[in-house]
Coordinates of C-alpha atoms and ligand atoms in Angstrom, one line a residue:
P1 CA 48.5 -31.9 -67.0
L2 CA 49.0 -29.0 -69.4
D3 CA 46.1 -27.9 -71.5
R4 CA 48.1 -28.1 -74.7
E5 CA 47.1 -26.6 -78.0
W6 CA 49.3 -26.1 -81.0
W7 CA 48.3 -22.5 -81.2
K8 CA 49.4 -21.8 -77.7
E9 CA 52.9 -23.1 -78.6
A10 CA 53.0 -21.3 -81.9
V11 CA 54.7 -18.1 -82.9
V12 CA 52.6 -16.1 -85.3
Y13 CA 54.2 -13.9 -88.0
Q14 CA 52.0 -11.2 -89.5
I15 CA 52.5 -10.4 -93.1
Y16 CA 51.2 -7.1 -94.5
P17 CA 51.2 -8.3 -98.1
R18 CA 51.3 -4.9 -99.8
S19 CA 54.6 -4.2 -98.1
F20 CA 56.3 -7.6 -97.9
N21 CA 57.8 -8.5 -101.2
D22 CA 56.9 -7.5 -104.8
S23 CA 57.4 -10.2 -107.4
D24 CA 56.3 -8.3 -110.6
G25 CA 57.7 -4.8 -110.3
D26 CA 54.4 -2.9 -109.9
G27 CA 55.6 -1.5 -106.6
I28 CA 53.0 -3.5 -104.6
G29 CA 53.9 -6.6 -102.6
D30 CA 52.0 -9.7 -103.7
I31 CA 51.4 -13.4 -103.0
P32 CA 54.1 -14.7 -105.4
G33 CA 56.4 -12.4 -103.5
I34 CA 55.5 -14.1 -100.3
V35 CA 56.1 -17.5 -101.9
E36 CA 59.6 -16.3 -102.8
K37 CA 60.2 -15.8 -99.0
V38 CA 58.7 -19.0 -97.5
D39 CA 62.3 -20.3 -96.9
Y40 CA 63.0 -17.0 -95.1
L41 CA 60.0 -17.6 -92.8
D42 CA 61.2 -21.2 -92.3
A43 CA 64.7 -20.0 -91.4
L44 CA 63.3 -17.5 -89.0
G45 CA 61.3 -20.4 -87.3
V46 CA 57.8 -19.1 -87.2
D47 CA 54.8 -21.5 -87.0
V48 CA 51.9 -19.6 -88.3
V49 CA 51.5 -16.8 -90.9
W50 CA 48.6 -14.3 -90.5
L51 CA 48.0 -12.7 -93.8
N52 CA 46.4 -9.3 -93.8
P53 CA 43.5 -9.0 -96.4
V54 CA 44.3 -10.0 -100.0
Y55 CA 40.8 -10.0 -101.2
E56 CA 39.2 -8.1 -104.1
S57 CA 39.0 -4.5 -102.9
P58 CA 39.1 -0.9 -104.1
M59 CA 41.8 -0.4 -101.4
A60 CA 40.2 2.6 -99.6
D61 CA 41.6 1.1 -96.4
N62 CA 44.3 -1.2 -97.9
G63 CA 42.1 -4.2 -98.3
Y64 CA 40.0 -3.8 -95.1
D65 CA 37.3 -2.7 -97.5
I66 CA 36.4 -6.0 -99.2
A67 CA 34.5 -6.1 -102.5
D68 CA 34.5 -9.9 -102.9
Y69 CA 35.4 -12.2 -100.0
Q70 CA 36.1 -15.2 -102.3
S71 CA 38.6 -13.8 -104.7
I72 CA 42.1 -12.4 -104.6
H73 CA 42.8 -8.8 -105.6
P74 CA 44.7 -8.8 -108.9
E75 CA 47.5 -6.7 -107.5
F76 CA 48.1 -9.5 -105.0
G77 CA 47.8 -12.3 -107.5
T78 CA 45.3 -15.1 -108.2
M79 CA 43.6 -17.9 -106.3
D80 CA 46.2 -20.3 -107.8
D81 CA 49.0 -18.1 -106.3
W82 CA 47.2 -18.3 -103.0
E83 CA 47.0 -22.1 -103.2
T84 CA 50.7 -22.3 -104.0
L85 CA 51.4 -20.1 -101.0
L86 CA 49.4 -22.4 -98.7
E87 CA 51.1 -25.5 -100.1
E88 CA 54.6 -24.0 -99.8
L89 CA 53.9 -22.9 -96.2
N90 CA 52.4 -26.2 -95.2
N91 CA 55.4 -28.0 -96.8
R92 CA 57.5 -26.2 -94.2
D93 CA 55.1 -27.0 -91.4
I94 CA 53.9 -23.4 -91.3
R95 CA 50.2 -22.8 -91.0
L96 CA 48.1 -20.0 -92.5
I97 CA 45.4 -17.9 -91.0
M98 CA 43.4 -15.4 -92.9
D99 CA 42.0 -12.0 -92.0
L100 CA 38.2 -12.0 -91.7
V101 CA 36.7 -8.6 -92.1
V102 CA 32.9 -8.9 -91.5
N103 CA 31.9 -5.9 -89.5
H104 CA 31.7 -4.1 -92.8
T105 CA 32.3 -4.6 -96.6
S106 CA 33.4 -2.3 -99.3
D107 CA 30.7 0.0 -100.8
E108 CA 31.7 -1.7 -104.0
H109 CA 30.7 -5.2 -102.7
E110 CA 27.8 -6.6 -104.7
W111 CA 25.7 -6.8 -101.5
F112 CA 26.0 -3.0 -101.0
Q113 CA 25.4 -2.2 -104.7
R114 CA 22.1 -4.2 -104.6
S115 CA 21.2 -2.8 -101.2
R116 CA 21.6 0.8 -102.3
Q117 CA 19.4 0.0 -105.3
G118 CA 16.7 -1.2 -102.9
D119 CA 16.8 -4.8 -104.1
P120 CA 14.4 -6.5 -101.7
E121 CA 16.7 -9.4 -101.1
Y122 CA 19.6 -7.1 -100.0
E123 CA 17.9 -4.0 -98.7
D124 CA 18.5 -4.9 -95.1
Y125 CA 22.1 -6.1 -95.4
Y126 CA 23.3 -2.7 -94.1
Y127 CA 22.1 0.0 -91.7
W128 CA 20.0 2.5 -93.7
R129 CA 18.1 5.4 -92.3
E130 CA 15.9 7.9 -94.1
G131 CA 15.6 11.5 -93.1
D132 CA 17.1 14.9 -93.6
P133 CA 20.2 14.7 -95.8
E134 CA 21.7 17.5 -93.7
E135 CA 21.4 15.7 -90.4
P136 CA 22.9 12.3 -89.6
P137 CA 20.5 9.8 -87.9
N138 CA 22.6 9.8 -84.7
N139 CA 25.8 11.2 -83.1
W140 CA 28.0 8.2 -83.6
E141 CA 31.5 8.9 -84.8
S142 CA 33.7 7.0 -87.2
F143 CA 37.0 5.5 -85.9
F144 CA 38.7 7.4 -88.7
G145 CA 37.2 10.8 -87.6
G146 CA 34.0 12.6 -88.5
P147 CA 30.4 11.2 -88.4
A148 CA 29.8 7.5 -88.8
W149 CA 27.1 8.2 -91.4
S150 CA 27.1 9.1 -95.1
W151 CA 24.2 10.1 -97.3
D152 CA 23.7 7.9 -100.4
D153 CA 22.1 9.8 -103.3
E154 CA 21.0 6.6 -105.0
R155 CA 18.9 5.2 -102.2
E156 CA 18.3 8.7 -100.7
A157 CA 19.1 7.5 -97.3
W158 CA 21.9 7.5 -94.7
Y159 CA 24.1 4.4 -94.2
L160 CA 26.3 3.6 -91.2
H161 CA 30.0 3.2 -91.4
L162 CA 32.1 2.9 -88.2
F163 CA 35.2 3.3 -90.4
D164 CA 35.7 4.9 -93.8
E165 CA 32.6 6.0 -95.9
K166 CA 33.7 3.2 -98.3
Q167 CA 33.3 0.7 -95.5
P168 CA 29.5 0.3 -94.8
D169 CA 28.6 -1.7 -91.7
L170 CA 26.8 -5.0 -92.3
N171 CA 23.5 -5.5 -90.5
W172 CA 24.2 -8.6 -88.3
R173 CA 20.6 -8.6 -87.1
N174 CA 19.7 -10.0 -90.6
P175 CA 20.0 -13.8 -90.5
D176 CA 20.8 -13.8 -94.2
V177 CA 23.9 -11.7 -93.6
R178 CA 25.1 -14.1 -90.9
E179 CA 24.4 -17.1 -93.1
E180 CA 26.3 -15.6 -96.1
I181 CA 29.3 -15.0 -93.8
H182 CA 29.2 -18.5 -92.3
D183 CA 29.2 -19.9 -95.9
M184 CA 32.1 -17.8 -96.9
M185 CA 34.1 -18.8 -93.8
N186 CA 33.4 -22.5 -94.5
W187 CA 34.5 -22.0 -98.1
W188 CA 37.9 -20.8 -96.8
L189 CA 38.1 -23.6 -94.2
D190 CA 37.5 -26.1 -97.0
H191 CA 40.5 -24.5 -98.7
G192 CA 42.6 -25.7 -95.9
I193 CA 43.3 -22.7 -93.8
D194 CA 44.2 -22.9 -90.1
G195 CA 42.1 -20.2 -88.7
F196 CA 41.0 -16.6 -88.8
R197 CA 42.0 -13.2 -87.3
M198 CA 38.7 -11.5 -86.9
D199 CA 38.7 -7.8 -87.6
V200 CA 36.9 -5.6 -85.0
I201 CA 34.7 -8.6 -84.3
N202 CA 33.2 -7.1 -81.1
L203 CA 31.6 -4.2 -83.1
I204 CA 29.1 -6.4 -85.0
S205 CA 26.2 -5.9 -82.7
K206 CA 24.6 -2.5 -82.4
T207 CA 22.0 -1.3 -79.9
E208 CA 18.4 -1.7 -81.3
G209 CA 17.2 1.6 -82.7
L210 CA 20.7 3.0 -83.0
P211 CA 20.3 5.7 -80.3
D212 CA 22.6 8.7 -79.6
G213 CA 25.4 7.9 -77.2
E214 CA 28.2 9.6 -75.3
H215 CA 31.8 9.7 -76.6
G216 CA 31.0 9.0 -80.2
G217 CA 28.4 6.3 -79.4
G218 CA 30.8 3.5 -78.5
E219 CA 28.6 2.2 -75.8
H220 CA 26.1 1.2 -78.5
F221 CA 28.4 -0.8 -80.7
I222 CA 31.5 -1.9 -78.7
G223 CA 30.5 -5.2 -77.2
G224 CA 26.9 -4.6 -78.2
P225 CA 23.9 -6.5 -76.9
Q226 CA 24.1 -9.6 -79.2
V227 CA 27.8 -9.8 -79.8
L228 CA 28.3 -13.0 -77.8
E229 CA 25.4 -14.7 -79.5
Y230 CA 26.6 -13.8 -83.0
I231 CA 30.1 -14.9 -82.4
G232 CA 29.0 -18.0 -80.7
E233 CA 26.7 -18.9 -83.6
M234 CA 29.5 -18.1 -86.1
V235 CA 31.9 -20.4 -84.2
D236 CA 29.3 -23.2 -84.1
E237 CA 28.5 -22.9 -87.8
T238 CA 32.1 -22.7 -89.0
V239 CA 35.3 -23.4 -87.0
A240 CA 33.8 -25.6 -84.3
D241 CA 34.6 -28.8 -86.1
H242 CA 38.0 -27.8 -87.2
D243 CA 41.3 -27.8 -85.4
V244 CA 42.0 -24.1 -86.1
M245 CA 42.9 -20.9 -84.2
T246 CA 40.6 -17.9 -83.9
V247 CA 41.9 -14.5 -82.9
G248 CA 39.3 -11.8 -82.3
E249 CA 40.5 -8.3 -82.7
M250 CA 38.5 -6.3 -80.1
V251 CA 38.5 -2.6 -79.3
G252 CA 37.5 -1.5 -75.8
V253 CA 37.8 -4.9 -74.1
D254 CA 39.4 -5.5 -70.7
A255 CA 40.6 -8.8 -69.3
E256 CA 37.4 -9.5 -67.4
R257 CA 35.3 -9.0 -70.5
A258 CA 37.7 -11.1 -72.5
R259 CA 36.7 -14.1 -70.5
E260 CA 33.4 -14.1 -72.2
Y261 CA 35.1 -14.6 -75.5
V262 CA 38.0 -16.9 -74.8
A263 CA 37.4 -18.7 -71.5
E264 CA 35.5 -22.0 -70.9
G265 CA 31.8 -21.4 -71.4
G266 CA 32.5 -18.3 -73.5
C267 CA 31.8 -17.9 -77.2
G268 CA 34.7 -20.1 -78.3
L269 CA 37.5 -17.9 -79.6
S270 CA 41.1 -19.0 -79.0
M271 CA 42.5 -15.6 -78.0
L272 CA 42.0 -11.9 -78.7
I273 CA 43.9 -8.9 -79.7
H274 CA 43.1 -6.1 -77.2
F275 CA 44.2 -2.5 -77.2
E276 CA 44.7 -1.8 -73.5
H277 CA 48.5 -1.7 -73.5
M278 CA 48.4 0.4 -76.7
G279 CA 47.3 3.2 -74.4
V280 CA 50.2 3.3 -72.0
D281 CA 52.0 6.0 -73.9
T282 CA 49.1 8.1 -75.1
G283 CA 46.8 10.7 -73.5
H284 CA 43.3 11.8 -74.7
D285 CA 43.6 10.0 -78.0
K286 CA 45.9 7.9 -80.1
W287 CA 47.7 11.0 -81.5
D288 CA 48.6 12.4 -78.1
L289 CA 51.9 10.7 -77.4
Q290 CA 53.3 10.8 -73.9
E291 CA 56.2 9.2 -72.1
L292 CA 55.7 5.4 -71.5
D293 CA 54.0 4.7 -68.2
L294 CA 55.7 1.5 -67.2
L295 CA 53.7 1.0 -64.0
E296 CA 50.5 1.2 -66.1
L297 CA 52.0 -1.4 -68.5
K298 CA 52.8 -3.7 -65.6
R299 CA 49.3 -3.3 -64.3
I300 CA 47.6 -4.0 -67.6
I301 CA 49.8 -6.9 -68.6
G302 CA 49.7 -8.4 -65.1
E303 CA 45.9 -8.2 -65.1
W304 CA 45.6 -10.0 -68.5
Q305 CA 48.2 -12.6 -67.4
H306 CA 46.3 -13.4 -64.2
T307 CA 42.8 -13.2 -65.5
L308 CA 43.5 -15.7 -68.4
A309 CA 46.0 -17.8 -66.5
D310 CA 44.1 -21.0 -66.2
D311 CA 41.2 -20.4 -68.5
G312 CA 41.5 -18.6 -71.8
W313 CA 44.7 -17.5 -73.6
N314 CA 46.6 -14.3 -74.3
C315 CA 47.9 -12.9 -77.6
I316 CA 51.1 -11.0 -77.1
Y317 CA 51.9 -8.2 -79.5
L318 CA 53.8 -4.9 -79.4
G319 CA 53.1 -3.7 -82.9
N320 CA 51.1 -4.5 -86.0
H321 CA 50.0 -2.7 -89.2
D322 CA 47.8 -0.3 -87.2
Q323 CA 50.5 0.8 -84.8
P324 CA 53.8 2.7 -85.0
R325 CA 56.9 0.5 -84.9
G326 CA 57.4 -1.1 -81.5
V327 CA 61.1 -0.3 -81.2
S328 CA 60.5 3.4 -82.0
R329 CA 57.6 3.6 -79.6
F330 CA 58.6 1.5 -76.6
G331 CA 62.3 1.3 -77.1
D332 CA 64.9 3.6 -78.8
D333 CA 65.4 3.7 -82.6
G334 CA 68.7 5.6 -82.3
E335 CA 71.7 4.6 -80.3
Y336 CA 70.0 1.6 -78.6
R337 CA 68.0 0.3 -81.4
E338 CA 69.5 -3.2 -81.2
E339 CA 69.5 -3.4 -77.4
S340 CA 66.0 -2.1 -77.1
A341 CA 64.5 -4.3 -79.9
K342 CA 66.0 -7.3 -78.2
M343 CA 64.7 -6.3 -74.8
L344 CA 61.2 -5.9 -76.3
A345 CA 61.5 -9.3 -77.9
T346 CA 62.6 -10.9 -74.6
F347 CA 59.6 -9.3 -73.0
Q348 CA 57.2 -10.6 -75.7
F349 CA 58.5 -14.1 -75.7
T350 CA 58.6 -14.6 -72.0
L351 CA 55.0 -13.7 -71.2
Q352 CA 52.3 -16.3 -71.2
G353 CA 50.5 -16.2 -74.5
T354 CA 51.1 -16.5 -78.2
P355 CA 53.6 -14.0 -79.6
F356 CA 52.6 -12.2 -82.7
V357 CA 55.6 -10.8 -84.6
F358 CA 54.9 -8.1 -87.2
Q359 CA 57.0 -8.2 -90.3
G360 CA 60.2 -6.3 -89.9
E361 CA 60.2 -6.5 -86.1
E362 CA 62.7 -9.3 -86.3
I363 CA 65.2 -6.8 -87.8
G364 CA 64.2 -3.8 -85.7
M365 CA 62.6 -1.8 -88.4
T366 CA 61.7 1.7 -87.2
N367 CA 59.3 4.6 -87.7
T368 CA 59.8 6.8 -90.7
T369 CA 59.6 10.5 -91.8
F370 CA 56.8 12.4 -93.4
E371 CA 58.4 15.8 -94.2
D372 CA 56.2 15.9 -97.3
P373 CA 52.5 15.3 -96.8
E374 CA 52.6 13.6 -100.2
K375 CA 54.3 10.7 -98.4
I376 CA 51.1 9.9 -96.4
R377 CA 49.2 6.8 -97.7
D378 CA 46.9 5.8 -94.8
V379 CA 43.3 7.1 -94.9
E380 CA 43.4 7.6 -91.1
A381 CA 46.5 9.7 -91.2
Q382 CA 45.2 11.6 -94.2
N383 CA 42.0 12.4 -92.3
F384 CA 44.0 13.4 -89.3
A385 CA 46.3 15.7 -91.2
E386 CA 43.3 17.4 -93.0
M387 CA 41.2 17.8 -89.9
S388 CA 44.1 19.1 -87.9
L389 CA 45.0 21.7 -90.5
A390 CA 41.3 22.7 -90.7
D391 CA 40.8 22.8 -86.9
W392 CA 43.9 23.7 -84.9
A393 CA 47.2 23.3 -86.7
D394 CA 48.9 26.3 -88.2
D395 CA 51.6 24.5 -90.0
Y396 CA 52.0 21.0 -91.4
A397 CA 55.8 20.7 -90.7
E398 CA 55.6 22.1 -87.2
D399 CA 52.3 20.7 -85.9
V400 CA 51.3 17.7 -87.8
Q401 CA 54.4 16.0 -89.2
P402 CA 55.9 15.2 -85.7
I403 CA 52.7 13.6 -84.6
L404 CA 52.5 11.4 -87.8
E405 CA 56.1 10.5 -87.3
D406 CA 55.3 9.2 -83.9
M407 CA 51.9 7.6 -84.4
S408 CA 50.8 7.2 -88.1
R409 CA 49.9 3.7 -89.2
D410 CA 52.1 4.2 -92.2
N411 CA 55.2 3.8 -90.0
A412 CA 54.5 0.1 -89.9
R413 CA 53.6 -0.1 -93.6
T414 CA 56.8 1.0 -95.3
P415 CA 58.3 -1.9 -97.3
M416 CA 60.1 -4.8 -95.7
Q417 CA 63.9 -4.1 -95.9
W418 CA 65.5 -7.2 -97.4
D419 CA 68.9 -5.8 -98.4
D420 CA 70.8 -2.6 -99.2
T421 CA 70.0 -2.5 -102.9
E422 CA 67.6 0.0 -104.4
H423 CA 64.2 0.1 -102.7
A424 CA 65.6 -2.3 -100.1
G425 CA 65.2 -5.2 -102.4
F426 CA 61.4 -4.9 -102.0
T427 CA 60.6 -4.1 -105.6
D428 CA 62.2 -3.5 -109.0
G429 CA 59.5 -0.8 -109.6
E430 CA 58.4 2.3 -107.7
P431 CA 57.2 1.3 -104.2
W432 CA 53.6 2.3 -103.4
I433 CA 54.9 3.9 -100.2
H434 CA 58.4 5.2 -99.6
V435 CA 61.1 3.0 -98.2
N436 CA 62.5 3.9 -94.8
E437 CA 65.9 5.7 -95.3
N438 CA 67.7 3.5 -92.9
Y439 CA 67.5 0.4 -95.2
D440 CA 71.2 0.4 -96.0
E441 CA 71.8 -0.4 -92.3
V442 CA 68.6 -2.1 -91.2
N443 CA 67.9 -5.0 -93.5
V444 CA 67.5 -8.8 -93.5
A445 CA 70.7 -9.6 -95.4
A446 CA 72.8 -7.6 -92.9
A447 CA 70.9 -9.0 -89.9
R448 CA 71.3 -12.6 -91.0
A449 CA 75.1 -12.1 -91.6
D450 CA 75.6 -10.8 -88.1
E451 CA 75.5 -13.4 -85.4
D452 CA 74.7 -10.8 -82.7
S453 CA 71.8 -9.3 -84.6
I454 CA 68.2 -8.8 -83.5
W455 CA 67.3 -11.4 -86.1
H456 CA 69.4 -14.1 -84.5
Y457 CA 68.2 -13.1 -81.1
Y458 CA 64.6 -13.8 -82.2
R459 CA 65.7 -17.1 -83.5
E460 CA 67.2 -17.9 -80.1
L461 CA 64.0 -16.9 -78.4
M462 CA 61.9 -19.1 -80.7
D463 CA 64.1 -22.1 -80.0
L464 CA 63.9 -21.5 -76.2
R465 CA 60.1 -21.3 -76.4
E466 CA 59.9 -24.4 -78.5
E467 CA 62.1 -26.4 -76.2
N468 CA 60.9 -25.3 -72.8
D469 CA 57.3 -25.6 -71.8
I470 CA 57.8 -23.1 -69.1
F471 CA 58.0 -20.3 -71.7
V472 CA 54.6 -21.2 -73.0
Y473 CA 52.7 -22.5 -70.0
G474 CA 54.4 -21.2 -66.9
D475 CA 52.4 -19.1 -64.4
Y476 CA 53.2 -15.4 -64.3
E477 CA 53.9 -13.2 -61.3
T478 CA 55.1 -9.6 -61.2
I479 CA 58.2 -8.9 -59.1
D480 CA 58.7 -5.4 -57.6
R481 CA 55.6 -4.0 -59.2
E482 CA 56.4 -0.4 -58.2
H483 CA 59.9 -0.3 -59.8
P484 CA 59.5 2.7 -62.2
E485 CA 62.1 1.5 -64.8
V486 CA 62.4 -2.2 -64.6
Y487 CA 59.7 -4.7 -65.5
A488 CA 60.6 -8.0 -63.7
Y489 CA 58.5 -11.1 -63.3
R490 CA 58.6 -14.8 -62.5
R491 CA 57.3 -17.7 -64.5
T492 CA 56.8 -21.0 -62.8
L493 CA 55.9 -24.5 -63.9
A494 CA 56.2 -27.3 -61.4
D495 CA 59.7 -26.8 -59.9
D496 CA 61.0 -25.0 -62.9
E497 CA 61.4 -21.2 -62.6
L498 CA 62.3 -18.3 -64.9
I499 CA 63.1 -14.8 -63.7
V500 CA 62.8 -12.1 -66.3
V501 CA 64.3 -8.7 -65.9
C502 CA 63.7 -5.9 -68.5
N503 CA 64.9 -2.4 -68.3
F504 CA 62.5 -0.3 -70.4
F505 CA 64.7 2.9 -70.4
E506 CA 68.0 4.3 -71.4
R507 CA 68.7 5.1 -67.7
E508 CA 70.8 2.6 -65.8
P509 CA 68.7 1.5 -62.8
Q510 CA 69.4 -1.0 -60.1
I511 CA 67.0 -3.7 -59.0
E512 CA 67.2 -6.0 -56.0
M513 CA 66.3 -9.5 -56.9
A514 CA 66.1 -11.1 -53.5
D515 CA 64.8 -14.5 -54.8
L516 CA 67.5 -15.0 -57.4
D517 CA 69.7 -18.1 -56.6
A518 CA 73.4 -17.6 -56.5
D519 CA 73.8 -20.3 -59.1
A520 CA 70.8 -19.4 -61.3
E521 CA 71.6 -20.0 -65.0
L522 CA 71.5 -17.1 -67.4
V523 CA 69.3 -18.3 -70.3
V524 CA 69.4 -15.3 -72.6
S525 CA 70.4 -11.7 -72.5
N526 CA 71.0 -8.8 -74.9
Y527 CA 74.3 -8.0 -73.1
D528 CA 77.2 -9.9 -71.8
V529 CA 76.5 -10.6 -68.1
D530 CA 78.8 -11.3 -65.2
G531 CA 77.8 -13.6 -62.3
I532 CA 75.1 -12.8 -59.8
P533 CA 76.2 -10.3 -57.2
E534 CA 76.1 -11.5 -53.6
D535 CA 73.7 -8.8 -52.5
R536 CA 71.4 -9.6 -55.4
V537 CA 71.4 -6.0 -56.6
L538 CA 71.5 -6.0 -60.4
D539 CA 73.0 -3.0 -62.2
L540 CA 71.3 -2.8 -65.5
R541 CA 72.5 -1.1 -68.7
P542 CA 70.3 0.8 -71.2
Y543 CA 67.4 -1.5 -72.2
E544 CA 69.1 -4.5 -70.7
A545 CA 67.1 -7.7 -70.5
R546 CA 68.0 -10.9 -68.8
V547 CA 66.3 -14.3 -68.3
Y548 CA 67.5 -16.5 -65.5
R549 CA 66.4 -20.1 -64.8
Q550 CA 66.6 -21.7 -61.4
Ligands
TEU601 O1 41.5 -2.1 -86.9 C1 40.5 -1.7 -85.9 C2 40.8 -0.5 -85.2 O2 40.2 -0.3 -84.2 C3 41.8 0.4 -85.8 O3 41.3 0.9 -86.9 C4 42.2 1.4 -84.9 O4 41.1 2.2 -84.5 C5 43.1 2.3 -85.6 O5 44.0 1.6 -86.4 C6 43.9 3.0 -84.6 O6 44.9 3.8 -85.3 C7 41.1 -3.0 -87.9 C8 42.3 -3.2 -88.9 O7 43.3 -3.7 -88.2 C9 42.6 -1.9 -89.5 O8 43.7 -1.9 -90.4 C10 41.3 -1.4 -90.3 O9 41.6 -0.1 -90.8 C11 40.1 -1.4 -89.4 O10 40.0 -2.6 -88.6 C12 38.9 -1.3 -90.3 O11 38.7 -2.6 -90.9

């Protein structure tokens, strides 16, 4: 019997609220703007919305710096607006999961304000170290570049921040901190949400004494000594009695490690967002873009598919608000934009796991341009540009701009392209970040009007997945692992079988599919396909994808 769960069968749609739809003309997307689009989400056919942070925040990291976990930032609306959103989604059988950001708060959170004043109740809510204001307490580095410590003049001490200096890390060793967080989570659960996406949740435990480390100190805070205990306790105290989904975002986790979080006997999460496949086209760091290593992609995906096959569950994504646009990165955003976006969607929807679709993917939104550094919005990209120009780059346009155009998180954060009117129909005001120039061609209205569009292709995949258990639950097996251009695999469930063939390149490779039946049924493809050749050698066109059933 299948180990059924609604969240295994669901398709999750990620909304980055700042860039989704602006209802009041201030140029910033908001919750009433999402409410205006619930029928859109329903028409697309998604089952769950994951909402990026909408809480009170000074917005140093677009809401991942939270000043109050139990209120909505006025730019996004009110708690009443949020209630309306939940109700309107639920009326359409769409569930809602919220972003839980508890590795750190904003420095403007009341806890930090009191902590920096030395209030005895709060003094140990964060990691403070006294000492020489010229020399940080250890050599840990921030994910956004530079040291992970800042000096606070008020408390006259250093505080730890693994991200921006406005994102101090919470001290999870302190039981009061953990209890506050559990209470807050229960408050949201009482409001009727269907789960959490847990931001960098495997960073919450740090090695006692905060010693120096190698490589920026990661070994002392990635999957730290008590991380399983803290997450397990959090699960027990909050979600355990609710039928909800929990998605841990985890840096530096491989499939074997993942079992400790999502498999039987682990700490109880439903699935996790890992980063392994985000490295298949980069070199020494995220900014160093290389050609896609398809064999490496097969190795990583295969490893995760096998390791979590019968115990645990995968989350399948190719892009989100922290990554460049999937079609620009793994496909082609020029001549073969439509074909490659459909191929990537085919791939995503035919692996075992829950697909996470990031807003705009369903219309093949692409990376954008940064010819003027004034267009940069993201703190990580800003730091990168500044540090590059200080360290090694001679010229912004020549050295920095091309890298940002490939890899900046802002690529994913340009406004959702609804139609071909001004600002792509996103706002009546001035958008907080520029709209991608291609909005007159790439937009929802055009995509919905064209039966062959990427949008309709996503719809078709969602129907297939809903109607056929094999898409969700079938076992996975790689075919022709060494083929350098084509990623092919088999899914099996009882005597049902799918054969998936994806060409990841513009080149036109052949692949021999010895096990393909002469009368296999073509279930879906991004091209018109003739019958199966007698010798079983398939000639594939640029970015061609086919799914057969036999
Ligand atoms: O991201 C975690 C994370 O590791 C990323 O910051 C990653 O290092 C970076 O984006 C690579 O470019 C989460 C959120 O998704 C992200 O938006 C936040 O900035 C970050 O945590 C801090 O809360």
